[in-house]
JSON list of C-alpha atoms in Angstrom, two decimals:
[
{"chain": "F", "resi": 1492, "resn": "MET", "atom": "CA", "xyz": [87.85, 144.99, 133.82]},
{"chain": "F", "resi": 1493, "resn": "ASN", "atom": "CA", "xyz": [90.91, 144.14, 135.90]},
{"chain": "F", "resi": 1494, "resn": "TYR", "atom": "CA", "xyz": [91.64, 141.20, 133.61]},
{"chain": "F", "resi": 1495, "resn": "PHE", "atom": "CA", "xyz": [91.81, 143.54, 130.66]},
{"chain": "F", "resi": 1496, "resn": "PHE", "atom": "CA", "xyz": [94.34, 145.86, 132.32]},
{"chain": "F", "resi": 1497, "resn": "ILE", "atom": "CA", "xyz": [96.48, 142.97, 133.55]},
{"chain": "F", "resi": 1498, "resn": "GLY", "atom": "CA", "xyz": [96.44, 141.48, 130.06]},
{"chain": "F", "resi": 1499, "resn": "LEU", "atom": "CA", "xyz": [97.23, 144.86, 128.54]},
{"chain": "F", "resi": 1500, "resn": "TYR", "atom": "CA", "xyz": [100.23, 145.35, 130.84]},
{"chain": "F", "resi": 1501, "resn": "ILE", "atom": "CA", "xyz": [101.51, 141.89, 129.99]},
{"chain": "F", "resi": 1502, "resn": "LEU", "atom": "CA", "xyz": [100.99, 142.64, 126.30]},
{"chain": "F", "resi": 1503, "resn": "LEU", "atom": "CA", "xyz": [102.90, 145.92, 126.58]},
{"chain": "F", "resi": 1504, "resn": "ALA", "atom": "CA", "xyz": [105.79, 144.16, 128.33]},
{"chain": "F", "resi": 1505, "resn": "LEU", "atom": "CA", "xyz": [105.88, 141.40, 125.71]},
{"chain": "F", "resi": 1506, "resn": "THR", "atom": "CA", "xyz": [105.74, 143.98, 122.92]},
{"chain": "F", "resi": 1507, "resn": "ALA", "atom": "CA", "xyz": [108.68, 145.83, 124.45]},
{"chain": "F", "resi": 1508, "resn": "VAL", "atom": "CA", "xyz": [110.70, 142.60, 124.71]},
{"chain": "F", "resi": 1509, "resn": "TYR", "atom": "CA", "xyz": [109.73, 141.68, 121.13]},
{"chain": "F", "resi": 1510, "resn": "TYR", "atom": "CA", "xyz": [110.75, 145.13, 119.91]},
{"chain": "F", "resi": 1511, "resn": "ILE", "atom": "CA", "xyz": [114.11, 145.01, 121.73]},
{"chain": "F", "resi": 1512, "resn": "VAL", "atom": "CA", "xyz": [114.98, 141.58, 120.33]},
{"chain": "F", "resi": 1513, "resn": "PHE", "atom": "CA", "xyz": [113.83, 142.45, 116.83]},
{"chain": "F", "resi": 1514, "resn": "PHE", "atom": "CA", "xyz": [115.68, 145.77, 116.88]},
{"chain": "F", "resi": 1515, "resn": "ALA", "atom": "CA", "xyz": [118.84, 144.04, 118.09]},
{"chain": "F", "resi": 1516, "resn": "LEU", "atom": "CA", "xyz": [118.64, 141.49, 115.29]},
{"chain": "F", "resi": 1517, "resn": "LEU", "atom": "CA", "xyz": [118.05, 144.18, 112.69]},
{"chain": "F", "resi": 1518, "resn": "TYR", "atom": "CA", "xyz": [120.93, 146.22, 114.03]},
{"chain": "F", "resi": 1519, "resn": "TYR", "atom": "CA", "xyz": [123.15, 143.17, 113.76]},
{"chain": "F", "resi": 1520, "resn": "TRP", "atom": "CA", "xyz": [122.09, 142.29, 110.21]},
{"chain": "F", "resi": 1521, "resn": "HIS", "atom": "CA", "xyz": [121.12, 145.66, 108.72]},
{"chain": "F", "resi": 1522, "resn": "GLU", "atom": "CA", "xyz": [122.30, 146.53, 105.26]},
{"chain": "F", "resi": 1523, "resn": "LYS", "atom": "CA", "xyz": [120.44, 149.76, 104.59]},
{"chain": "F", "resi": 1524, "resn": "LYS", "atom": "CA", "xyz": [119.83, 152.59, 107.02]},
{"chain": "F", "resi": 1525, "resn": "ALA", "atom": "CA", "xyz": [116.27, 153.10, 105.68]},
{"chain": "F", "resi": 1526, "resn": "THR", "atom": "CA", "xyz": [115.05, 149.80, 107.12]},
{"chain": "F", "resi": 1527, "resn": "PHE", "atom": "CA", "xyz": [116.74, 150.42, 110.45]},
{"chain": "F", "resi": 1528, "resn": "VAL", "atom": "CA", "xyz": [113.68, 151.85, 112.25]},
{"chain": "F", "resi": 1529, "resn": "VAL", "atom": "CA", "xyz": [110.73, 151.40, 109.89]},
{"chain": "F", "resi": 1530, "resn": "VAL", "atom": "CA", "xyz": [110.68, 147.60, 109.67]},
{"chain": "F", "resi": 1531, "resn": "PRO", "atom": "CA", "xyz": [110.78, 146.90, 113.43]},
{"chain": "F", "resi": 1532, "resn": "ILE", "atom": "CA", "xyz": [107.97, 149.40, 114.01]},
{"chain": "F", "resi": 1533, "resn": "ILE", "atom": "CA", "xyz": [105.76, 147.72, 111.39]},
{"chain": "F", "resi": 1534, "resn": "PHE", "atom": "CA", "xyz": [106.35, 144.22, 112.78]},
{"chain": "F", "resi": 1535, "resn": "THR", "atom": "CA", "xyz": [105.96, 145.40, 116.36]},
{"chain": "F", "resi": 1536, "resn": "PHE", "atom": "CA", "xyz": [102.63, 147.04, 115.54]},
{"chain": "F", "resi": 1537, "resn": "TYR", "atom": "CA", "xyz": [101.45, 143.83, 113.86]},
{"chain": "F", "resi": 1538, "resn": "PHE", "atom": "CA", "xyz": [102.49, 141.82, 116.96]},
{"chain": "F", "resi": 1539, "resn": "PHE", "atom": "CA", "xyz": [100.77, 144.33, 119.25]},
{"chain": "F", "resi": 1540, "resn": "ALA", "atom": "CA", "xyz": [97.55, 144.39, 117.18]},
{"chain": "F", "resi": 1541, "resn": "ILE", "atom": "CA", "xyz": [97.17, 140.60, 117.21]},
{"chain": "F", "resi": 1542, "resn": "GLY", "atom": "CA", "xyz": [98.08, 140.46, 120.89]},
{"chain": "F", "resi": 1543, "resn": "PHE", "atom": "CA", "xyz": [95.55, 143.17, 121.69]},
{"chain": "F", "resi": 1544, "resn": "LEU", "atom": "CA", "xyz": [92.80, 141.25, 119.91]},
{"chain": "F", "resi": 1545, "resn": "ILE", "atom": "CA", "xyz": [93.70, 138.09, 121.82]},
{"chain": "F", "resi": 1546, "resn": "VAL", "atom": "CA", "xyz": [93.77, 139.93, 125.16]},
{"chain": "F", "resi": 1547, "resn": "SER", "atom": "CA", "xyz": [90.41, 141.56, 124.38]},
{"chain": "F", "resi": 1548, "resn": "ILE", "atom": "CA", "xyz": [88.75, 138.27, 123.48]},
{"chain": "F", "resi": 1549, "resn": "ILE", "atom": "CA", "xyz": [90.12, 136.51, 126.57]},
{"chain": "F", "resi": 1550, "resn": "SER", "atom": "CA", "xyz": [89.12, 139.42, 128.82]},
{"chain": "F", "resi": 1551, "resn": "LEU", "atom": "CA", "xyz": [85.58, 139.45, 127.44]},
{"chain": "F", "resi": 1552, "resn": "ALA", "atom": "CA", "xyz": [85.31, 135.69, 127.83]},
{"chain": "F", "resi": 1553, "resn": "ILE", "atom": "CA", "xyz": [86.49, 135.81, 131.45]},
{"chain": "F", "resi": 1554, "resn": "GLU", "atom": "CA", "xyz": [84.17, 138.71, 132.25]},
{"chain": "F", "resi": 1555, "resn": "TYR", "atom": "CA", "xyz": [80.96, 137.50, 130.60]},
{"chain": "F", "resi": 1556, "resn": "LEU", "atom": "CA", "xyz": [81.29, 133.70, 130.42]},
{"chain": "F", "resi": 1557, "resn": "PRO", "atom": "CA", "xyz": [79.97, 133.06, 133.97]},
{"chain": "F", "resi": 1558, "resn": "SER", "atom": "CA", "xyz": [76.80, 135.10, 133.35]},
{"chain": "F", "resi": 1559, "resn": "PHE", "atom": "CA", "xyz": [76.32, 133.46, 129.98]},
{"chain": "F", "resi": 1560, "resn": "LEU", "atom": "CA", "xyz": [76.61, 129.98, 131.51]},
{"chain": "F", "resi": 1561, "resn": "ASN", "atom": "CA", "xyz": [74.17, 130.91, 134.28]},
{"chain": "F", "resi": 1562, "resn": "ASN", "atom": "CA", "xyz": [71.61, 132.04, 131.71]},
{"chain": "F", "resi": 1563, "resn": "LEU", "atom": "CA", "xyz": [71.86, 128.75, 129.88]}
]
């Protein structure tokens, strides 16, 4: 379970960095005020969702792979 929380903290930090960079780029190149906040939130959620799935799969593999290999 510790692997999951470590991975989740890393994912949250990477999501924050991704959001800051993406928001800075949109602020630099924005043309309409409507896309100023909505677009970065959508892309950040997509990045976080895929990252969360990857962290979950890796955490489950690290947690249960040794017992699975022992049973084989």
